[in-house]
PDB file of C-alpha atoms in Angstrom:
ATOM      1  CA  UNK A   1     -23.085  -7.375   3.634  1.00  0.00           C
ATOM      2  CA  UNK A   2     -19.461  -7.946   2.874  1.00  0.00           C
ATOM      3  CA  UNK A   3     -18.560  -9.823  -0.253  1.00  0.00           C
ATOM      4  CA  UNK A   4     -15.375 -10.080  -2.225  1.00  0.00           C
ATOM      5  CA  UNK A   5     -13.784 -11.553  -5.270  1.00  0.00           C
ATOM      6  CA  UNK A   6     -10.500 -13.155  -6.124  1.00  0.00           C
ATOM      7  CA  UNK A   7      -8.950 -14.778  -9.098  1.00  0.00           C
ATOM      8  CA  UNK A   8     -10.148 -18.268  -8.276  1.00  0.00           C
ATOM      9  CA  UNK A   9      -8.728 -19.806 -11.436  1.00  0.00           C
ATOM     10  CA  UNK A  10      -5.282 -18.645 -10.378  1.00  0.00           C
ATOM     11  CA  UNK A  11      -5.309 -20.169  -6.923  1.00  0.00           C
ATOM     12  CA  UNK A  12      -3.788 -23.460  -8.088  1.00  0.00           C
ATOM     13  CA  UNK A  13      -0.063 -23.851  -8.578  1.00  0.00           C
ATOM     14  CA  UNK A  14      -0.127 -25.458 -11.992  1.00  0.00           C
ATOM     15  CA  UNK A  15      -0.920 -22.487 -14.233  1.00  0.00           C
ATOM     16  CA  UNK A  16       1.445 -20.008 -12.604  1.00  0.00           C
ATOM     17  CA  UNK A  17       4.151 -22.663 -12.914  1.00  0.00           C
ATOM     18  CA  UNK A  18       3.361 -23.098 -16.602  1.00  0.00           C
ATOM     19  CA  UNK A  19       3.500 -19.322 -17.045  1.00  0.00           C
ATOM     20  CA  UNK A  20       6.906 -19.058 -15.389  1.00  0.00           C
ATOM     21  CA  UNK A  21       8.217 -21.916 -17.531  1.00  0.00           C
ATOM     22  CA  UNK A  22       6.926 -20.262 -20.715  1.00  0.00           C
ATOM     23  CA  UNK A  23       8.573 -16.983 -19.778  1.00  0.00           C
ATOM     24  CA  UNK A  24      11.982 -18.601 -19.216  1.00  0.00           C
ATOM     25  CA  UNK A  25      11.569 -20.558 -22.442  1.00  0.00           C
ATOM     26  CA  UNK A  26      10.571 -17.654 -24.672  1.00  0.00           C
ATOM     27  CA  UNK A  27      13.312 -15.363 -23.369  1.00  0.00           C
ATOM     28  CA  UNK A  28      15.917 -18.128 -23.805  1.00  0.00           C
ATOM     29  CA  UNK A  29      14.731 -18.964 -27.323  1.00  0.00           C
ATOM     30  CA  UNK A  30      14.634 -15.342 -28.515  1.00  0.00           C
ATOM     31  CA  UNK A  31      18.028 -14.587 -26.953  1.00  0.00           C
ATOM     32  CA  UNK A  32      19.553 -17.733 -28.513  1.00  0.00           C
ATOM     33  CA  UNK A  33      18.129 -16.837 -31.922  1.00  0.00           C
ATOM     34  CA  UNK A  34      19.473 -13.293 -31.600  1.00  0.00           C
ATOM     35  CA  UNK A  35      22.872 -14.658 -30.644  1.00  0.00           C
ATOM     36  CA  UNK A  36      23.260 -17.375 -33.227  1.00  0.00           C
ATOM     37  CA  UNK A  37      21.524 -16.032 -36.319  1.00  0.00           C
TER      38      UNK A  37
ATOM     39  CA  UNK B   1       4.792  27.084  12.979  1.00  0.00           C
ATOM     40  CA  UNK B   2       2.270  24.920  11.258  1.00  0.00           C
ATOM     41  CA  UNK B   3       3.663  25.635   7.809  1.00  0.00           C
ATOM     42  CA  UNK B   4       7.176  25.080   9.065  1.00  0.00           C
ATOM     43  CA  UNK B   5       6.329  21.661  10.400  1.00  0.00           C
ATOM     44  CA  UNK B   6       4.418  20.841   7.256  1.00  0.00           C
ATOM     45  CA  UNK B   7       7.389  21.718   5.103  1.00  0.00           C
ATOM     46  CA  UNK B   8       9.615  19.477   7.169  1.00  0.00           C
ATOM     47  CA  UNK B   9       7.293  16.530   6.824  1.00  0.00           C
ATOM     48  CA  UNK B  10       8.769  13.705   4.786  1.00  0.00           C
ATOM     49  CA  UNK B  11       6.680  12.479   1.886  1.00  0.00           C
ATOM     50  CA  UNK B  12       4.575   9.512   2.812  1.00  0.00           C
ATOM     51  CA  UNK B  13       2.921   7.022   0.572  1.00  0.00           C
ATOM     52  CA  UNK B  14       0.898   3.849   0.813  1.00  0.00           C
ATOM     53  CA  UNK B  15       4.033   1.745   0.996  1.00  0.00           C
ATOM     54  CA  UNK B  16       4.927   3.369   4.322  1.00  0.00           C
ATOM     55  CA  UNK B  17       1.451   2.856   5.603  1.00  0.00           C
ATOM     56  CA  UNK B  18       0.991  -0.783   4.839  1.00  0.00           C
ATOM     57  CA  UNK B  19       3.973  -2.980   5.579  1.00  0.00           C
ATOM     58  CA  UNK B  20       3.465  -5.150   2.567  1.00  0.00           C
ATOM     59  CA  UNK B  21       5.993  -7.805   1.708  1.00  0.00           C
ATOM     60  CA  UNK B  22       7.942  -7.079  -1.475  1.00  0.00           C
ATOM     61  CA  UNK B  23       6.141  -8.455  -4.487  1.00  0.00           C
ATOM     62  CA  UNK B  24       8.977  -9.036  -6.871  1.00  0.00           C
ATOM     63  CA  UNK B  25       8.426 -10.566 -10.267  1.00  0.00           C
ATOM     64  CA  UNK B  26      11.769 -12.360 -10.296  1.00  0.00           C
ATOM     65  CA  UNK B  27      11.388 -14.100 -13.656  1.00  0.00           C
ATOM     66  CA  UNK B  28      10.637 -10.812 -15.383  1.00  0.00           C
ATOM     67  CA  UNK B  29      13.626  -9.229 -13.683  1.00  0.00           C
ATOM     68  CA  UNK B  30      16.105 -11.986 -14.466  1.00  0.00           C
ATOM     69  CA  UNK B  31      15.026 -13.533 -17.783  1.00  0.00           C
ATOM     70  CA  UNK B  32      15.531 -10.335 -19.887  1.00  0.00           C
ATOM     71  CA  UNK B  33      19.221 -10.553 -18.970  1.00  0.00           C
ATOM     72  CA  UNK B  34      19.389 -13.354 -21.535  1.00  0.00           C
ATOM     73  CA  UNK B  35      19.333 -10.515 -24.061  1.00  0.00           C
ATOM     74  CA  UNK B  36      22.575  -9.141 -22.617  1.00  0.00           C
ATOM     75  CA  UNK B  37      24.695 -11.697 -24.472  1.00  0.00           C
ATOM     76  CA  UNK B  38      23.334 -10.957 -27.976  1.00  0.00           C
ATOM     77  CA  UNK B  39      23.443  -7.263 -27.038  1.00  0.00           C
ATOM     78  CA  UNK B  40      27.189  -7.439 -26.367  1.00  0.00           C
ATOM     79  CA  UNK B  41      27.717  -9.587 -29.464  1.00  0.00           C
ATOM     80  CA  UNK B  42      25.860  -7.006 -31.583  1.00  0.00           C
ATOM     81  CA  UNK B  43      27.919  -4.215 -30.052  1.00  0.00           C
ATOM     82  CA  UNK B  44      31.118  -6.045 -30.941  1.00  0.00           C
ATOM     83  CA  UNK B  45      29.785  -6.860 -34.411  1.00  0.00           C
ATOM     84  CA  UNK B  46      28.740  -3.231 -34.903  1.00  0.00           C
ATOM     85  CA  UNK B  47      25.162  -4.007 -35.825  1.00  0.00           C
ATOM     86  CA  UNK B  48      23.321  -0.809 -34.989  1.00  0.00           C
ATOM     87  CA  UNK B  49      19.825  -2.178 -35.662  1.00  0.00           C
ATOM     88  CA  UNK B  50      20.388  -5.181 -33.412  1.00  0.00           C
ATOM     89  CA  UNK B  51      21.834  -3.028 -30.619  1.00  0.00           C
ATOM     90  CA  UNK B  52      18.970  -0.519 -30.807  1.00  0.00           C
ATOM     91  CA  UNK B  53      16.329  -3.259 -30.983  1.00  0.00           C
ATOM     92  CA  UNK B  54      17.741  -5.124 -27.993  1.00  0.00           C
ATOM     93  CA  UNK B  55      18.105  -1.907 -25.994  1.00  0.00           C
ATOM     94  CA  UNK B  56      14.462  -0.985 -26.596  1.00  0.00           C
ATOM     95  CA  UNK B  57      13.429  -4.562 -25.833  1.00  0.00           C
ATOM     96  CA  UNK B  58      15.340  -4.503 -22.546  1.00  0.00           C
ATOM     97  CA  UNK B  59      13.717  -1.201 -21.601  1.00  0.00           C
ATOM     98  CA  UNK B  60      10.235  -2.596 -22.395  1.00  0.00           C
ATOM     99  CA  UNK B  61      10.917  -5.693 -20.296  1.00  0.00           C
ATOM    100  CA  UNK B  62      12.256  -3.593 -17.417  1.00  0.00           C
ATOM    101  CA  UNK B  63       9.196  -1.346 -17.293  1.00  0.00           C
ATOM    102  CA  UNK B  64       6.947  -4.356 -17.837  1.00  0.00           C
ATOM    103  CA  UNK B  65       8.450  -6.016 -14.770  1.00  0.00           C
ATOM    104  CA  UNK B  66       8.037  -2.825 -12.729  1.00  0.00           C
ATOM    105  CA  UNK B  67       4.395  -2.488 -13.733  1.00  0.00           C
ATOM    106  CA  UNK B  68       3.709  -6.124 -12.938  1.00  0.00           C
ATOM    107  CA  UNK B  69       5.254  -5.700  -9.491  1.00  0.00           C
ATOM    108  CA  UNK B  70       3.150  -2.625  -8.819  1.00  0.00           C
ATOM    109  CA  UNK B  71       0.104  -4.556  -9.953  1.00  0.00           C
ATOM    110  CA  UNK B  72       0.928  -7.349  -7.535  1.00  0.00           C
ATOM    111  CA  UNK B  73       1.320  -4.861  -4.738  1.00  0.00           C
ATOM    112  CA  UNK B  74      -2.019  -3.249  -5.556  1.00  0.00           C
ATOM    113  CA  UNK B  75      -3.595  -6.694  -5.636  1.00  0.00           C
ATOM    114  CA  UNK B  76      -2.087  -7.622  -2.264  1.00  0.00           C
ATOM    115  CA  UNK B  77      -3.559  -4.483  -0.761  1.00  0.00           C
ATOM    116  CA  UNK B  78      -6.903  -5.185  -2.399  1.00  0.00           C
ATOM    117  CA  UNK B  79      -6.922  -8.700  -0.968  1.00  0.00           C
ATOM    118  CA  UNK B  80      -5.870  -7.510   2.483  1.00  0.00           C
ATOM    119  CA  UNK B  81      -8.818  -5.156   2.791  1.00  0.00           C
ATOM    120  CA  UNK B  82     -12.374  -6.204   3.426  1.00  0.00           C
ATOM    121  CA  UNK B  83     -13.623  -3.174   1.518  1.00  0.00           C
ATOM    122  CA  UNK B  84     -11.675  -2.080  -1.510  1.00  0.00           C
ATOM    123  CA  UNK B  85     -12.045  -0.626  -4.931  1.00  0.00           C
ATOM    124  CA  UNK B  86     -10.534  -2.548  -7.807  1.00  0.00           C
ATOM    125  CA  UNK B  87      -7.314  -0.877  -8.998  1.00  0.00           C
ATOM    126  CA  UNK B  88      -8.215   1.583 -11.720  1.00  0.00           C
ATOM    127  CA  UNK B  89      -5.211   0.722 -13.867  1.00  0.00           C
ATOM    128  CA  UNK B  90      -4.833  -2.959 -14.880  1.00  0.00           C
ATOM    129  CA  UNK B  91      -1.115  -2.818 -14.135  1.00  0.00           C
ATOM    130  CA  UNK B  92      -0.384  -6.525 -14.418  1.00  0.00           C
ATOM    131  CA  UNK B  93      -2.055  -6.704 -17.800  1.00  0.00           C
ATOM    132  CA  UNK B  94      -0.161  -3.626 -19.010  1.00  0.00           C
ATOM    133  CA  UNK B  95       3.055  -5.133 -17.642  1.00  0.00           C
ATOM    134  CA  UNK B  96       2.355  -8.314 -19.603  1.00  0.00           C
ATOM    135  CA  UNK B  97       1.727  -6.181 -22.704  1.00  0.00           C
ATOM    136  CA  UNK B  98       5.037  -4.375 -22.281  1.00  0.00           C
ATOM    137  CA  UNK B  99       6.903  -7.634 -21.753  1.00  0.00           C
ATOM    138  CA  UNK B 100       5.281  -9.082 -24.879  1.00  0.00           C
ATOM    139  CA  UNK B 101       6.299  -5.952 -26.815  1.00  0.00           C
ATOM    140  CA  UNK B 102       9.859  -6.307 -25.563  1.00  0.00           C
ATOM    141  CA  UNK B 103      10.044  -9.892 -26.799  1.00  0.00           C
ATOM    142  CA  UNK B 104       8.458  -8.875 -30.112  1.00  0.00           C
ATOM    143  CA  UNK B 105      10.985  -6.091 -30.689  1.00  0.00           C
ATOM    144  CA  UNK B 106      13.949  -8.271 -29.701  1.00  0.00           C
ATOM    145  CA  UNK B 107      12.785 -11.032 -31.987  1.00  0.00           C
ATOM    146  CA  UNK B 108      11.971  -8.764 -34.930  1.00  0.00           C
ATOM    147  CA  UNK B 109      15.082  -6.630 -34.885  1.00  0.00           C
ATOM    148  CA  UNK B 110      17.777  -8.789 -33.384  1.00  0.00           C
ATOM    149  CA  UNK B 111      16.992 -12.275 -34.658  1.00  0.00           C
ATOM    150  CA  UNK B 112      16.131 -13.549 -38.089  1.00  0.00           C
ATOM    151  CA  UNK B 113      12.643 -14.635 -37.015  1.00  0.00           C
ATOM    152  CA  UNK B 114       9.927 -13.289 -39.288  1.00  0.00           C
ATOM    153  CA  UNK B 115       6.932 -11.272 -38.129  1.00  0.00           C
ATOM    154  CA  UNK B 116       4.771 -14.372 -37.663  1.00  0.00           C
ATOM    155  CA  UNK B 117       7.272 -16.145 -35.426  1.00  0.00           C
ATOM    156  CA  UNK B 118       7.977 -12.905 -33.550  1.00  0.00           C
ATOM    157  CA  UNK B 119       4.280 -12.407 -32.919  1.00  0.00           C
ATOM    158  CA  UNK B 120       4.063 -15.961 -31.655  1.00  0.00           C
ATOM    159  CA  UNK B 121       6.953 -15.357 -29.227  1.00  0.00           C
ATOM    160  CA  UNK B 122       5.303 -12.143 -28.061  1.00  0.00           C
ATOM    161  CA  UNK B 123       2.008 -13.947 -27.526  1.00  0.00           C
ATOM    162  CA  UNK B 124       3.773 -16.664 -25.514  1.00  0.00           C
ATOM    163  CA  UNK B 125       5.486 -14.009 -23.366  1.00  0.00           C
ATOM    164  CA  UNK B 126       2.181 -12.199 -22.799  1.00  0.00           C
ATOM    165  CA  UNK B 127       0.376 -15.429 -21.988  1.00  0.00           C
ATOM    166  CA  UNK B 128       3.215 -16.520 -19.706  1.00  0.00           C
ATOM    167  CA  UNK B 129       2.940 -13.276 -17.743  1.00  0.00           C
ATOM    168  CA  UNK B 130      -0.829 -13.602 -17.363  1.00  0.00           C
ATOM    169  CA  UNK B 131      -0.539 -17.241 -16.269  1.00  0.00           C
ATOM    170  CA  UNK B 132       2.344 -16.561 -13.891  1.00  0.00           C
ATOM    171  CA  UNK B 133       1.017 -13.425 -12.228  1.00  0.00           C
ATOM    172  CA  UNK B 134      -2.718 -13.611 -12.817  1.00  0.00           C
ATOM    173  CA  UNK B 135      -5.137 -10.948 -13.903  1.00  0.00           C
ATOM    174  CA  UNK B 136      -5.830  -7.717 -12.039  1.00  0.00           C
ATOM    175  CA  UNK B 137      -8.790  -7.568  -9.659  1.00  0.00           C
ATOM    176  CA  UNK B 138     -11.695  -6.088 -11.576  1.00  0.00           C
ATOM    177  CA  UNK B 139     -14.568  -5.912  -9.144  1.00  0.00           C
ATOM    178  CA  UNK B 140     -14.943  -3.598  -6.197  1.00  0.00           C
ATOM    179  CA  UNK B 141     -15.464  -5.563  -3.055  1.00  0.00           C
ATOM    180  CA  UNK B 142     -16.975  -4.768   0.276  1.00  0.00           C
ATOM    181  CA  UNK B 143     -20.347  -3.148   0.467  1.00  0.00           C
ATOM    182  CA  UNK B 144     -23.113  -4.961  -1.317  1.00  0.00           C
ATOM    183  CA  UNK B 145     -24.645  -2.829  -4.065  1.00  0.00           C
ATOM    184  CA  UNK B 146     -27.701  -2.097  -1.998  1.00  0.00           C
ATOM    185  CA  UNK B 147     -27.706   1.625  -1.334  1.00  0.00           C
ATOM    186  CA  UNK B 148     -31.382   1.544  -0.438  1.00  0.00           C
ATOM    187  CA  UNK B 149     -30.551  -0.412   2.716  1.00  0.00           C
ATOM    188  CA  UNK B 150     -28.357   2.309   4.166  1.00  0.00           C
ATOM    189  CA  UNK B 151     -28.024   5.305   1.919  1.00  0.00           C
ATOM    190  CA  UNK B 152     -25.607   7.079   4.239  1.00  0.00           C
ATOM    191  CA  UNK B 153     -23.018   4.357   3.951  1.00  0.00           C
ATOM    192  CA  UNK B 154     -21.674   4.745   0.468  1.00  0.00           C
ATOM    193  CA  UNK B 155     -18.792   2.585  -0.542  1.00  0.00           C
ATOM    194  CA  UNK B 156     -16.739   5.463  -1.940  1.00  0.00           C
ATOM    195  CA  UNK B 157     -17.094   7.354   1.314  1.00  0.00           C
ATOM    196  CA  UNK B 158     -16.069   4.375   3.430  1.00  0.00           C
ATOM    197  CA  UNK B 159     -13.098   3.532   1.209  1.00  0.00           C
ATOM    198  CA  UNK B 160     -11.979   7.164   1.165  1.00  0.00           C
ATOM    199  CA  UNK B 161     -12.374   7.556   4.933  1.00  0.00           C
ATOM    200  CA  UNK B 162     -10.399   4.397   5.627  1.00  0.00           C
ATOM    201  CA  UNK B 163      -7.648   5.350   3.175  1.00  0.00           C
ATOM    202  CA  UNK B 164      -7.432   8.784   4.781  1.00  0.00           C
ATOM    203  CA  UNK B 165      -7.290   7.265   8.264  1.00  0.00           C
ATOM    204  CA  UNK B 166      -4.580   4.834   7.122  1.00  0.00           C
ATOM    205  CA  UNK B 167      -2.569   7.764   5.835  1.00  0.00           C
ATOM    206  CA  UNK B 168      -2.877   9.547   9.173  1.00  0.00           C
ATOM    207  CA  UNK B 169      -1.888   6.421  11.085  1.00  0.00           C
ATOM    208  CA  UNK B 170       1.105   6.096   8.760  1.00  0.00           C
ATOM    209  CA  UNK B 171       2.091   9.656   9.610  1.00  0.00           C
ATOM    210  CA  UNK B 172       1.779   8.967  13.345  1.00  0.00           C
ATOM    211  CA  UNK B 173       4.045   5.948  12.853  1.00  0.00           C
ATOM    212  CA  UNK B 174       6.435   8.040  10.812  1.00  0.00           C
ATOM    213  CA  UNK B 175       6.837  10.612  13.593  1.00  0.00           C
ATOM    214  CA  UNK B 176       6.822   7.960  16.330  1.00  0.00           C
ATOM    215  CA  UNK B 177       9.971   6.449  14.812  1.00  0.00           C
ATOM    216  CA  UNK B 178      11.707   9.774  15.282  1.00  0.00           C
ATOM    217  CA  UNK B 179      11.024   9.970  18.998  1.00  0.00           C
ATOM    218  CA  UNK B 180      14.042   9.361  21.193  1.00  0.00           C
ATOM    219  CA  UNK B 181      12.449   7.679  24.188  1.00  0.00           C
ATOM    220  CA  UNK B 182      11.845   3.982  23.740  1.00  0.00           C
ATOM    221  CA  UNK B 183       8.953   4.150  26.173  1.00  0.00           C
ATOM    222  CA  UNK B 184       7.211   6.799  24.070  1.00  0.00           C
ATOM    223  CA  UNK B 185       7.767   4.825  20.874  1.00  0.00           C
ATOM    224  CA  UNK B 186       6.272   1.695  22.451  1.00  0.00           C
ATOM    225  CA  UNK B 187       3.337   3.728  23.697  1.00  0.00           C
ATOM    226  CA  UNK B 188       2.695   5.018  20.198  1.00  0.00           C
ATOM    227  CA  UNK B 189       3.070   1.563  18.707  1.00  0.00           C
ATOM    228  CA  UNK B 190       0.222   0.429  20.932  1.00  0.00           C
ATOM    229  CA  UNK B 191      -1.857   3.439  19.882  1.00  0.00           C
ATOM    230  CA  UNK B 192      -1.214   2.735  16.203  1.00  0.00           C
ATOM    231  CA  UNK B 193      -2.128  -0.944  16.640  1.00  0.00           C
ATOM    232  CA  UNK B 194      -5.357   0.101  18.329  1.00  0.00           C
ATOM    233  CA  UNK B 195      -6.169   2.571  15.569  1.00  0.00           C
ATOM    234  CA  UNK B 196      -5.688  -0.187  12.980  1.00  0.00           C
ATOM    235  CA  UNK B 197      -7.943  -2.493  15.009  1.00  0.00           C
ATOM    236  CA  UNK B 198     -10.618   0.219  14.921  1.00  0.00           C
ATOM    237  CA  UNK B 199     -10.283   0.446  11.136  1.00  0.00           C
ATOM    238  CA  UNK B 200     -10.663  -3.327  10.921  1.00  0.00           C
ATOM    239  CA  UNK B 201     -13.888  -3.073  12.907  1.00  0.00           C
ATOM    240  CA  UNK B 202     -15.186  -0.411  10.535  1.00  0.00           C
ATOM    241  CA  UNK B 203     -14.307  -2.594   7.569  1.00  0.00           C
ATOM    242  CA  UNK B 204     -16.190  -5.504   9.103  1.00  0.00           C
ATOM    243  CA  UNK B 205     -19.276  -3.387   9.541  1.00  0.00           C
ATOM    244  CA  UNK B 206     -19.140  -0.184   7.473  1.00  0.00           C
ATOM    245  CA  UNK B 207     -22.237   1.148   9.216  1.00  0.00           C
ATOM    246  CA  UNK B 208     -19.894   1.793  12.167  1.00  0.00           C
ATOM    247  CA  UNK B 209     -18.369   4.620  10.225  1.00  0.00           C
ATOM    248  CA  UNK B 210     -21.003   7.029  11.466  1.00  0.00           C
ATOM    249  CA  UNK B 211     -20.096   6.333  15.059  1.00  0.00           C
ATOM    250  CA  UNK B 212     -16.400   6.427  14.358  1.00  0.00           C
ATOM    251  CA  UNK B 213     -16.410   9.597  12.295  1.00  0.00           C
ATOM    252  CA  UNK B 214     -15.008  11.763  15.048  1.00  0.00           C
ATOM    253  CA  UNK B 215     -12.288   9.224  15.659  1.00  0.00           C
ATOM    254  CA  UNK B 216     -11.425   9.211  11.974  1.00  0.00           C
ATOM    255  CA  UNK B 217     -11.440  12.949  11.533  1.00  0.00           C
ATOM    256  CA  UNK B 218     -10.690  14.862  14.730  1.00  0.00           C
ATOM    257  CA  UNK B 219      -8.964  12.304  16.789  1.00  0.00           C
ATOM    258  CA  UNK B 220      -6.351  10.919  14.472  1.00  0.00           C
ATOM    259  CA  UNK B 221      -5.552  14.453  13.365  1.00  0.00           C
ATOM    260  CA  UNK B 222      -5.099  15.584  16.959  1.00  0.00           C
ATOM    261  CA  UNK B 223      -2.841  12.679  17.838  1.00  0.00           C
ATOM    262  CA  UNK B 224      -0.772  13.138  14.700  1.00  0.00           C
ATOM    263  CA  UNK B 225      -0.317  16.851  15.293  1.00  0.00           C
ATOM    264  CA  UNK B 226       0.701  16.354  18.898  1.00  0.00           C
ATOM    265  CA  UNK B 227       3.223  13.641  18.031  1.00  0.00           C
ATOM    266  CA  UNK B 228       4.567  15.640  15.108  1.00  0.00           C
ATOM    267  CA  UNK B 229       5.059  18.772  17.173  1.00  0.00           C
ATOM    268  CA  UNK B 230       6.676  16.883  19.997  1.00  0.00           C
ATOM    269  CA  UNK B 231       8.979  14.971  17.645  1.00  0.00           C
ATOM    270  CA  UNK B 232      10.082  18.221  16.019  1.00  0.00           C
ATOM    271  CA  UNK B 233      10.929  19.891  19.316  1.00  0.00           C
ATOM    272  CA  UNK B 234      11.838  16.980  21.537  1.00  0.00           C
ATOM    273  CA  UNK B 235      15.400  18.202  22.145  1.00  0.00           C
ATOM    274  CA  UNK B 236      14.086  21.392  23.715  1.00  0.00           C
ATOM    275  CA  UNK B 237      11.122  19.803  25.441  1.00  0.00           C
ATOM    276  CA  UNK B 238      12.938  16.975  27.238  1.00  0.00           C
ATOM    277  CA  UNK B 239      12.917  17.377  31.030  1.00  0.00           C
ATOM    278  CA  UNK B 240      10.243  20.073  30.847  1.00  0.00           C
ATOM    279  CA  UNK B 241       6.665  19.847  32.122  1.00  0.00           C
ATOM    280  CA  UNK B 242       5.515  19.670  28.498  1.00  0.00           C
ATOM    281  CA  UNK B 243       7.204  16.276  28.141  1.00  0.00           C
ATOM    282  CA  UNK B 244       5.160  14.976  31.083  1.00  0.00           C
ATOM    283  CA  UNK B 245       2.043  16.474  29.544  1.00  0.00           C
ATOM    284  CA  UNK B 246       2.830  14.668  26.308  1.00  0.00           C
ATOM    285  CA  UNK B 247       3.081  11.355  28.155  1.00  0.00           C
ATOM    286  CA  UNK B 248      -0.213  11.988  29.905  1.00  0.00           C
ATOM    287  CA  UNK B 249      -1.907  12.851  26.628  1.00  0.00           C
ATOM    288  CA  UNK B 250      -0.630   9.634  25.067  1.00  0.00           C
ATOM    289  CA  UNK B 251      -2.087   7.663  27.961  1.00  0.00           C
ATOM    290  CA  UNK B 252      -5.441   9.341  27.455  1.00  0.00           C
ATOM    291  CA  UNK B 253      -5.321   8.758  23.711  1.00  0.00           C
ATOM    292  CA  UNK B 254      -4.611   5.086  24.315  1.00  0.00           C
ATOM    293  CA  UNK B 255      -7.499   4.784  26.745  1.00  0.00           C
ATOM    294  CA  UNK B 256      -9.952   6.487  24.418  1.00  0.00           C
ATOM    295  CA  UNK B 257      -8.838   4.456  21.418  1.00  0.00           C
ATOM    296  CA  UNK B 258      -9.364   1.301  23.462  1.00  0.00           C
ATOM    297  CA  UNK B 259     -12.837   2.530  24.415  1.00  0.00           C
ATOM    298  CA  UNK B 260     -13.682   3.356  20.817  1.00  0.00           C
ATOM    299  CA  UNK B 261     -12.557  -0.106  19.799  1.00  0.00           C
ATOM    300  CA  UNK B 262     -14.611  -1.716  22.563  1.00  0.00           C
ATOM    301  CA  UNK B 263     -17.687   0.305  21.608  1.00  0.00           C
ATOM    302  CA  UNK B 264     -17.429  -0.722  17.953  1.00  0.00           C
ATOM    303  CA  UNK B 265     -16.831  -4.315  18.940  1.00  0.00           C
ATOM    304  CA  UNK B 266     -19.839  -4.423  21.245  1.00  0.00           C
ATOM    305  CA  UNK B 267     -21.763  -2.724  18.495  1.00  0.00           C
ATOM    306  CA  UNK B 268     -23.748  -0.807  21.092  1.00  0.00           C
ATOM    307  CA  UNK B 269     -25.083   2.661  20.550  1.00  0.00           C
ATOM    308  CA  UNK B 270     -23.103   4.400  23.257  1.00  0.00           C
ATOM    309  CA  UNK B 271     -21.622   7.538  21.880  1.00  0.00           C
ATOM    310  CA  UNK B 272     -18.091   8.553  22.598  1.00  0.00           C
ATOM    311  CA  UNK B 273     -18.657  12.210  21.899  1.00  0.00           C
ATOM    312  CA  UNK B 274     -18.375  13.131  25.573  1.00  0.00           C
ATOM    313  CA  UNK B 275     -15.164  11.183  26.019  1.00  0.00           C
ATOM    314  CA  UNK B 276     -13.718  12.820  22.947  1.00  0.00           C
ATOM    315  CA  UNK B 277     -14.660  16.261  24.250  1.00  0.00           C
ATOM    316  CA  UNK B 278     -12.750  15.442  27.426  1.00  0.00           C
ATOM    317  CA  UNK B 279      -9.671  14.510  25.440  1.00  0.00           C
ATOM    318  CA  UNK B 280      -9.850  17.639  23.348  1.00  0.00           C
ATOM    319  CA  UNK B 281     -10.084  19.759  26.457  1.00  0.00           C
ATOM    320  CA  UNK B 282      -7.128  17.943  27.920  1.00  0.00           C
ATOM    321  CA  UNK B 283      -5.067  18.453  24.768  1.00  0.00           C
ATOM    322  CA  UNK B 284      -5.742  22.162  24.983  1.00  0.00           C
ATOM    323  CA  UNK B 285      -5.136  22.393  28.719  1.00  0.00           C
ATOM    324  CA  UNK B 286      -1.840  20.523  28.615  1.00  0.00           C
ATOM    325  CA  UNK B 287      -0.598  22.959  26.029  1.00  0.00           C
ATOM    326  CA  UNK B 288       0.462  20.348  23.514  1.00  0.00           C
ATOM    327  CA  UNK B 289      -2.294  20.896  21.000  1.00  0.00           C
TER     328      UNK B 289
END
C-alpha cells in the first residue's frame, strides 16, 4: 500500500562531491577574472 | 476570552513542528563571497557597471542559496514522512537557476568574459548546484493510486489531516514550553510523543484514519485548548483546585492517547468513542475546558 520515491541517482557520494567542486571552481574563476581583467 | 487567547498566540510554522536539522547549503553561502574582492576593487576603481553587476550577482546567489536550503528542508520533510505530497515548488531547481543567473551576471558585467564564456560559467554553476544538492522530489508518495480499493481514504485527505494534527501537536508543545512546573512539562512531553506515535501508525496504515478521526479532530483540539488556557493563566491558577484538575486531565489524556495508540497498533476494530466521551465529560466537569 505504501510506496515512495527518492533520488536514487543522488545517493552516492561521487556526484554531489563533483557538484561542490564545480561550484567552488566556477565562483573562484569568475571572481578571479572580475578581479584581474 | 477565546479571541484574547488567540491574539496572544505566537505564530507557528512547520519548522516549530518538526525539529528538523538545519539544512544549510554552505558552499552556496560561502563561495559567493569570492565576489567581495572584485566588488571592493570596482568600488575603489569607480566602475559603476562592475559594482552594480556584482551587487546583483551577489543578491541572486544569496536568494539562490536560501531557496536551495528551503528545498532541502522540504525534501527532508518529504523523506521523513511515509505519506507525503511532492513539494509544489521545485525550490532546489529554482535555487540552482538563481545561482546560475548570479554567476552569469557577475561574469558578463564584471569580467571581460564574452557571452559564450559567461553562459558556460552559468551552466557549470547550475549543473554544480543540481549535482551537489540533487533534484526536488517530484512524485507524491504514500497511498497507492488505487482509489477503488478504499474510496474513503483519499491521499489528499490523509495528508491534510496529518499536517493539521502535526500543527496542533506543535501548538501543544509550544504552550507546554511556557508552563512553569517541570512535572507538567514532562507530562506534556509524553503526551506529545504519544500523539506523534499515533500519527506514525496512521501513516503506516492510512485506513486507520477513520478510527482515529475523533482523536485528530476533537481530542487534539481539546488538549491544546486546555494547555493553552492553563499556560495563559497559570500564575493565577497555581495552588487552586483548578491546577489539580489540570493535572488530572493530563493524566486522563495520556491514558486515552496510549489506548488509542494501542488500538491502532493492534489494528482491532474496538472503537474508542466511549472512552473519548468520558474524557470530554471529564474536561467539562473539571472546569478546564
